[in-house]
Short mmCIF file of C-alpha atoms and ligand atoms in Angstrom, two decimals:
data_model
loop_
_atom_site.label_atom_id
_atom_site.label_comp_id
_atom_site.label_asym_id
_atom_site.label_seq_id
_atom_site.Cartn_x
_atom_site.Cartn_y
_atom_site.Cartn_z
CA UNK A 10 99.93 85.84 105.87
CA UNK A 11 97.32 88.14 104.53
CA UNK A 12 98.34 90.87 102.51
CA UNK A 13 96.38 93.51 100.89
CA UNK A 14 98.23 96.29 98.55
CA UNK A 15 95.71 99.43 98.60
CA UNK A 16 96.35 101.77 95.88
CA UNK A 17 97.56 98.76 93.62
CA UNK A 18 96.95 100.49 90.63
CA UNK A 19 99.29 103.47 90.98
CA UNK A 20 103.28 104.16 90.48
CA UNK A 21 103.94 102.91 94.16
CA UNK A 22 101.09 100.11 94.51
CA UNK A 23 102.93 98.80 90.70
CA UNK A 24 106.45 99.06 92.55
CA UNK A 25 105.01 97.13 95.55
CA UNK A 26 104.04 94.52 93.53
CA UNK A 27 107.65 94.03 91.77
CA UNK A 28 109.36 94.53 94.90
CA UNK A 29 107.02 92.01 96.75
CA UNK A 30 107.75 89.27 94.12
CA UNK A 31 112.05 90.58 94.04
CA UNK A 32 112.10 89.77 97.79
CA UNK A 33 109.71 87.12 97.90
CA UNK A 34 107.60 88.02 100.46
CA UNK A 35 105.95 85.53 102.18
CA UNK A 36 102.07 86.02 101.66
CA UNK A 37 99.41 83.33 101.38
CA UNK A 38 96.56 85.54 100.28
CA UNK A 39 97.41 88.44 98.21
CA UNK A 40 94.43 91.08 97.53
CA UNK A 41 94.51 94.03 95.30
CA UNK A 42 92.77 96.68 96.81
CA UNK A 43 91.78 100.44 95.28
CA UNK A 44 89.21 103.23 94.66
CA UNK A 45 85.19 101.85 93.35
CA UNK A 46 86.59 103.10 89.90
CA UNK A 47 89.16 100.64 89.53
CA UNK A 48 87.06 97.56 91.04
CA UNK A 49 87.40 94.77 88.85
CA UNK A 50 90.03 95.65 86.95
CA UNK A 51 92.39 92.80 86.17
CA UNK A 52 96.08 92.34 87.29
CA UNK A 53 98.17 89.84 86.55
CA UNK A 54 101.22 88.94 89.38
CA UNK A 55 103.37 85.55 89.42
CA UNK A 56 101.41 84.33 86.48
CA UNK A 57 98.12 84.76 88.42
CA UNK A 58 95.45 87.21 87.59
CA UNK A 59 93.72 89.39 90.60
CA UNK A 60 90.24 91.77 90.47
CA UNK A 61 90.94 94.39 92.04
CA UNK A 62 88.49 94.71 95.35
CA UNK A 63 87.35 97.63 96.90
CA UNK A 64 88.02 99.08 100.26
CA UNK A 65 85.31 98.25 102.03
CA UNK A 66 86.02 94.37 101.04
CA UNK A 67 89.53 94.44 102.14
CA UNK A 68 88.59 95.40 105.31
CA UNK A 69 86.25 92.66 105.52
CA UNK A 70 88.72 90.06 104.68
CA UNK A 71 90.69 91.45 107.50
CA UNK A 72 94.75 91.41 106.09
CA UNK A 73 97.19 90.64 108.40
CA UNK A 74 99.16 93.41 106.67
CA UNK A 75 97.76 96.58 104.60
CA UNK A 76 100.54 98.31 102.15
CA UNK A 77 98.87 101.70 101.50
CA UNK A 78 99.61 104.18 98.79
CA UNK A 79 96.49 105.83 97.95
CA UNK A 80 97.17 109.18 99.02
CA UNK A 81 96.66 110.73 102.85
CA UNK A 82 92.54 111.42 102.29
CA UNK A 83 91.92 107.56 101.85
CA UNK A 84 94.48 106.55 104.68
CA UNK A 85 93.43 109.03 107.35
CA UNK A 86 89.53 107.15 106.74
CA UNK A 87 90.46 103.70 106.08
CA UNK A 88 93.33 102.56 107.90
CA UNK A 89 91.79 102.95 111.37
CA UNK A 90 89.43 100.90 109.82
CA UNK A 91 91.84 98.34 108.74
CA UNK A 92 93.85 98.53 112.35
CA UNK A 93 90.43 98.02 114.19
CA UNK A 94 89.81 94.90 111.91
CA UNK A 95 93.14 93.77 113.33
CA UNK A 96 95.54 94.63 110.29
CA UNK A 97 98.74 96.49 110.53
CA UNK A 98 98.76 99.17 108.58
CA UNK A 99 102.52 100.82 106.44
CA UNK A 100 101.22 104.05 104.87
CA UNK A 101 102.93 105.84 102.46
CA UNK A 102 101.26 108.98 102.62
CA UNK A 103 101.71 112.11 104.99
CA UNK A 104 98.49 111.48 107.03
CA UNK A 105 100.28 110.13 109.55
CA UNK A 106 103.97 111.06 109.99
CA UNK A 107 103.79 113.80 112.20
CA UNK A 108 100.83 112.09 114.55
CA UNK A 109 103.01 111.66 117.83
CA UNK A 110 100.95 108.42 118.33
CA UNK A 111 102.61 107.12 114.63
CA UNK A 112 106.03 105.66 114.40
CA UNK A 113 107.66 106.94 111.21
CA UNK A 114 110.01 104.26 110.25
CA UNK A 115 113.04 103.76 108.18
CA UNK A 116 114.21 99.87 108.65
CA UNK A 117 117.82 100.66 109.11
CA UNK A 118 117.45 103.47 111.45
CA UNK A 119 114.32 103.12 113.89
CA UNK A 120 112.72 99.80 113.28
CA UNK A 121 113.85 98.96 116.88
CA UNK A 122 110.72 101.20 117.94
CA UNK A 123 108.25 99.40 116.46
CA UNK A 124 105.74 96.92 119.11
CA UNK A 125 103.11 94.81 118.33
CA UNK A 126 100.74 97.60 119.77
CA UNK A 127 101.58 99.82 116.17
CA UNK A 128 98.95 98.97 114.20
CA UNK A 129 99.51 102.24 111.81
CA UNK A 130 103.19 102.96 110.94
CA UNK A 131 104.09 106.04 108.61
CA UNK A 132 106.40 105.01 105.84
CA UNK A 133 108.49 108.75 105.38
CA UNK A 134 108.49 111.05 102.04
CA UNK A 135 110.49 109.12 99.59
CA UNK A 136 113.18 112.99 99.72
CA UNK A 137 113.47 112.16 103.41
CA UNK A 138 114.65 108.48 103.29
CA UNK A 139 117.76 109.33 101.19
CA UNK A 140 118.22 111.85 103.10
CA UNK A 141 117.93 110.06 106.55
CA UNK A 142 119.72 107.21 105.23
CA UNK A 143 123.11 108.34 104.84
CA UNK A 144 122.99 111.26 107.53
CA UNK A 145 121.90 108.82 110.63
CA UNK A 146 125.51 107.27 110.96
CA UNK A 147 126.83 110.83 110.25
CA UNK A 148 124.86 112.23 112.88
CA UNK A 149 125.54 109.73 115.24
CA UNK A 150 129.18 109.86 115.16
CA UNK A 151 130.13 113.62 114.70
CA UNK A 152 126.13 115.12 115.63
CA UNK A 153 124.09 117.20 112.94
CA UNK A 154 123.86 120.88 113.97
CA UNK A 155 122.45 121.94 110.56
CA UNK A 156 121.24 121.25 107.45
CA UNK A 157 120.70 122.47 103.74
CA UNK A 158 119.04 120.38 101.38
CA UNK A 159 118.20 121.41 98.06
CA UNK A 160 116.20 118.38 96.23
CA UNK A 161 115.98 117.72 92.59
CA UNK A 162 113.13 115.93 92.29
CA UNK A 163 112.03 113.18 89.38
CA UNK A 164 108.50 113.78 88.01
CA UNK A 165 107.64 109.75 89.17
CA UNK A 166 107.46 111.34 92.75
CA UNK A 167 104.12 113.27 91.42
CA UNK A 168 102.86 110.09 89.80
CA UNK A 169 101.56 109.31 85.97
CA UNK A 170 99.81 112.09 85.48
CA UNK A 171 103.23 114.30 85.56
CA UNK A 172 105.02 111.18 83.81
CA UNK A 173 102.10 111.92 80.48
CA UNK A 174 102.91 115.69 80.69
CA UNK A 175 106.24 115.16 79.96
CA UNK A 176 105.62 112.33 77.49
CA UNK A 177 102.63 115.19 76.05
CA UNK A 178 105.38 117.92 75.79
CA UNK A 179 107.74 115.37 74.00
CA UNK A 180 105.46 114.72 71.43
CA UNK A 181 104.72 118.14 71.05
CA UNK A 182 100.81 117.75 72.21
CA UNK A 183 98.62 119.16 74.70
CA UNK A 184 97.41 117.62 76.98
CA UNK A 185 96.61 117.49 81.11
CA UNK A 186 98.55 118.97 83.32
CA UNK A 187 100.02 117.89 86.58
CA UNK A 188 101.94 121.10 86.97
CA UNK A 189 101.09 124.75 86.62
CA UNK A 190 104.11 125.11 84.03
CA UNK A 191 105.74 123.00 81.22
CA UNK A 192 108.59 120.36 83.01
CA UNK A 193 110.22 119.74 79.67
CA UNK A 194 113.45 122.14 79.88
CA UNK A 195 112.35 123.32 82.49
CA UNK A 196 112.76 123.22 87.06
CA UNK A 197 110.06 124.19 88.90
CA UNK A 198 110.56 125.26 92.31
CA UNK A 199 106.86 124.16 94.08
CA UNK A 200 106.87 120.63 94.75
CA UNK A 201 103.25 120.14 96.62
CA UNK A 202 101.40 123.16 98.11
CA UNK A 203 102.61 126.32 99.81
CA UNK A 204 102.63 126.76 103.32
CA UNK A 205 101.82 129.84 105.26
CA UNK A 206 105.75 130.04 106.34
CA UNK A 207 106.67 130.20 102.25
CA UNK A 208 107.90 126.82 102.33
CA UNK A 209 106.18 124.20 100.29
CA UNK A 210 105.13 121.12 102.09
CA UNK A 211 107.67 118.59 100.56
CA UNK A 212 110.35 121.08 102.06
CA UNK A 213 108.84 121.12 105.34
CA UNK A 214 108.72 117.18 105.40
CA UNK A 215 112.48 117.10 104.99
CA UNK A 216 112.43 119.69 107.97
CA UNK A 217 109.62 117.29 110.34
CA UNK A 218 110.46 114.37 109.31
CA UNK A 219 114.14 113.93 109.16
CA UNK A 220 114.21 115.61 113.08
CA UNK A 221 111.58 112.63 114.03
CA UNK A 222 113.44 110.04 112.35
CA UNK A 223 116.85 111.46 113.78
CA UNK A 224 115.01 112.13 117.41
CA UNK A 225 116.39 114.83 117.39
CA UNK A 226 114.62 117.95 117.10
CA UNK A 227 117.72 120.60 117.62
CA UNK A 228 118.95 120.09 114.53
CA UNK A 229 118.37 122.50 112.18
CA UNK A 230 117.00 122.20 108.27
CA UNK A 231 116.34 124.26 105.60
CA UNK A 232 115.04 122.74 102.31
CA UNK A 233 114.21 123.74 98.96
CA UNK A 234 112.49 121.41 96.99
CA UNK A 235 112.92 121.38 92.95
CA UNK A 236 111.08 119.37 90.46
CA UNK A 237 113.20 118.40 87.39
CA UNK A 238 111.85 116.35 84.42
CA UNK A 239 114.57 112.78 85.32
CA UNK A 240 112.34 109.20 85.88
CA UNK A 241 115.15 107.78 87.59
CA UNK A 242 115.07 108.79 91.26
CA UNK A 243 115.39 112.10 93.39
CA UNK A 244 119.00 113.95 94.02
CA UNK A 245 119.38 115.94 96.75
CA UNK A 246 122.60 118.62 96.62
CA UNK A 247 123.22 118.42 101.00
CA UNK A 248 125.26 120.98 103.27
CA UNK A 249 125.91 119.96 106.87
CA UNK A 250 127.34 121.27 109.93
CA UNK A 251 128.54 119.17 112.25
CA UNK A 252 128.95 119.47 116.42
CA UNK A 253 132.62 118.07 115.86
CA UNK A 254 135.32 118.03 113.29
CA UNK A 255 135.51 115.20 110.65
CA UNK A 256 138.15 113.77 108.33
CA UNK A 257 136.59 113.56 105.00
CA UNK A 258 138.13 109.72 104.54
CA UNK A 259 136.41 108.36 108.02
CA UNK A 260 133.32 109.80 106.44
CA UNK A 261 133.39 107.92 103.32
CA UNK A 262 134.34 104.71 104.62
CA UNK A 263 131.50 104.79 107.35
CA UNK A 264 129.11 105.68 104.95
CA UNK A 265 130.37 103.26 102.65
CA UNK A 266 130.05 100.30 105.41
CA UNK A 267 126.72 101.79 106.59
CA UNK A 268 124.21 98.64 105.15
CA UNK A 269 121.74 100.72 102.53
CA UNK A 270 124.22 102.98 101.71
CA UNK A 271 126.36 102.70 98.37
CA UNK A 272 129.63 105.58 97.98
CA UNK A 273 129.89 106.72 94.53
CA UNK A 274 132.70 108.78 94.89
CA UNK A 275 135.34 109.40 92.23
CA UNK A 276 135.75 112.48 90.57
CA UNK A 277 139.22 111.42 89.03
CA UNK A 278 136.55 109.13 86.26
CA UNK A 279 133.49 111.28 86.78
CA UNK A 280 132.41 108.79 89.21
CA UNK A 281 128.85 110.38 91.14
CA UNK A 282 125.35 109.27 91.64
CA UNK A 283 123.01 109.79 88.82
CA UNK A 284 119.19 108.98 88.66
CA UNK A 285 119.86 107.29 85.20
CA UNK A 286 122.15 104.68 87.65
CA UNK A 287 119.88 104.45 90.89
CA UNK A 288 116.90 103.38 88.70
CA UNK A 289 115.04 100.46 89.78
CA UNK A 290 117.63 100.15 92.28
CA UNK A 291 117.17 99.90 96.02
CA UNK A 292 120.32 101.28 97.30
CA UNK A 293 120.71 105.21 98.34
CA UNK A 294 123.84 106.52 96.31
CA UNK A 295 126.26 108.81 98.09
CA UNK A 296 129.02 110.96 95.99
CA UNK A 297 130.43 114.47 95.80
CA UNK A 298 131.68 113.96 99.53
CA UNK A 299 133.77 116.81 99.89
CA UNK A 300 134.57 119.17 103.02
CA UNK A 301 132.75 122.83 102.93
CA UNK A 302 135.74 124.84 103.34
CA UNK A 303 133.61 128.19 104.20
CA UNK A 304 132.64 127.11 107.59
CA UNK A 305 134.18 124.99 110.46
CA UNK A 306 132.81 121.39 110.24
CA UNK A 307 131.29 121.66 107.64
CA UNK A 308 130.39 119.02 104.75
CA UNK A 309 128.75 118.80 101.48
CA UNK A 310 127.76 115.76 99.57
CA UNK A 311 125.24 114.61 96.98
CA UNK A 312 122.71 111.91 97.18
CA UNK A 313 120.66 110.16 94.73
CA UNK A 314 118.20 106.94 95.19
CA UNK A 315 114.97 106.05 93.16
CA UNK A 316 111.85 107.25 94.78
CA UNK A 317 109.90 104.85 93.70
CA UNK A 318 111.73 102.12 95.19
CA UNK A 319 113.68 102.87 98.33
CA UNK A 320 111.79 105.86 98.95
CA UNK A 321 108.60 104.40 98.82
CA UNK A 322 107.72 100.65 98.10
CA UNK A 323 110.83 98.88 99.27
CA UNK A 324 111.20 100.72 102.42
CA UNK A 325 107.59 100.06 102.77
CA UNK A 326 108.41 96.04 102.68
CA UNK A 327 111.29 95.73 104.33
CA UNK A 328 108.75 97.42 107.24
CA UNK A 329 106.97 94.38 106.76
CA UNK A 330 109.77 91.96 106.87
CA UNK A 331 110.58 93.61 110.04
CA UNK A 332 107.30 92.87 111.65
CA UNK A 333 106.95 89.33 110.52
CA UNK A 334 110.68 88.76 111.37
CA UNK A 335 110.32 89.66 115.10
CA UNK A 336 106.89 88.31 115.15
CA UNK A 337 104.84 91.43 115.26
CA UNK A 338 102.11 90.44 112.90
C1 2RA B 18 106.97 113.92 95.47
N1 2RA B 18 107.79 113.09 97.60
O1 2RA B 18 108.07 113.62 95.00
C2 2RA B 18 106.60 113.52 96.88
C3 2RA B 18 105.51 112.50 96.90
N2 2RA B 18 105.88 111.29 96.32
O2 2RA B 18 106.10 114.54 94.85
#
């Protein structure tokens, strides 16, 4: 098994990397593929030491399997490329959730979709997996009529440029900037660009994405999408309406027996998720279940997981698991 990790030098290709050697992924050629400017850079893995290649050279060398995180320009040129040389390409980036030819997968929920013909799979925004993660056994018990999600979002989710502006502002020096305003003290509302509609494009992900996933495109979402100076993971504050009525216990346990899924729930010893607990974890944390008692149906709960890991590079692997476990690749 071939596998190539493009984008190997950023804050999701690193991730890859650890969560590759964690699960112990079964590869017999590893390559470390990203842009010309970071050809020949060294990096070590299981006490072995890799150049990185460049694109064109992956492709070449045709991988059996392509992990991309190199952001939606570089997938939507390259990973037809890789998919006509025979690889399977997981992307992380947007490029290709929304393309009704793309599966957008999240093992637990969809992975059943996936044929040997998909030869470029969309791995979802890392605020949608949570999210999708603990509201697919909701939905499929009581049915989703509505949601409202308001995300806190770590600065890791914009990458290391965002992690040195913090670090900068810390130690009281100026330096680049990944947003237009300081994130030390600070939440700023405008996580990616603005759309025409007022929304920003992370909240309309949540929105797309999360009706794809569900297959289910009559439920409703509304999402606002914060960026808060944490490392740890994204929290997301969620509001749902339901079809049906719910008992607030049968909730908790199903969540807390749905596989992924981990119910921190106990207010009586300030028991809740927190990104300072999810990190470097692969779980999705669940807490603050509690009924909404100003409409029928209604529920609110709080969800935490680390974006890095579940939201991006571990969901991205156990895609890849998938494949090779029903002999796909
Ligand atoms: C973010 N979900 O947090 C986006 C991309 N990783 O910025």
């Amino acid at each position: 098994m071939k596998v190539a990790v493009v984008g190997a030098t950023g804050m999701v290709g690193e991730v890859m990397l650890k969560v590759l050697e964690e699960r112990n992924f079964p590869f017999t050629e590893l390559m470390l593929v990203a842009s010309e400017r970071s050809v020949g850079k060294e990096i070590k893995f299981k006490n072995k030491t890799y150049k990185v290649i460049g694109l064109a050279d992956a492709v070449a060398n045709k991988p059996d399997v392509a992990l991309f995180s190199a952001g939606g320009d570089t997938s939507l040129e390259w990973a037809p490329k890789f998919a006509e040389a025979g690889t399977t390409v997981i992307d992380n980036s947007s490029a290709w959730r929304m393309d009704t030819t793309k599966k957008l997968i999240v093992p637990e929920i969809n992975a059943d979709q996936l044929t040997k013909a998909d030869k470029i799979i969309a791995n979802p925004n890392c605020s949608t997996i949570q999210l999708v993660m603990t509201l697919a056994p909701l939905h499929k018990k009581y049915g989703i009529k509505r949601i409202i999600v308001s995300t806190y979002q770590s600065i890791t989710g914009t990458g290391l440029k965002a992690v040195k502006q913090l670090e900068n502002e810390l130690a009281g020096v100026k330096g680049e900037m990944a947003y237009p305003y300081p994130i030390h003290k600070n939440a700023i509302p405008h996580c990616d660009v603005f759309e025409e509609n007022g929304y920003t494009k992370e909240e309309m992900k949540l929105v797309r994405e999360t009706q794809k996933i569900l297959d289910d495109r009559s439920i409703a979402v509304t999402a606002t999408a914060v960026r808060i100076p944490t490392e740890g993971g994204h929290s997301e504050s969620v509001n749902i309406e339901f079809e049906n009525d719910f008992d607030v216990t049968d909730i908790r346990k199903l969540l807390s027996q749905t596989p992924g899924v981990v119910v921190q729930d106990n207010t009586d010893v300030n028991t809740y998720p927190m990104p300072i607990y999810a990190n470097g974890k692969d779980d999705v944390f669940v807490g603050r279940i509690r009924r909404d008692g100003s409409q029928p149906n209604s529920l609110n709960l709080w969800i935490v997981s680390d974006n890095l890991r579940k939201g991006a590079a571990t969901n991205t692997i156990q895609i890849a698991e998938y494949l090779v476990a029903h002999n796909l690749i």
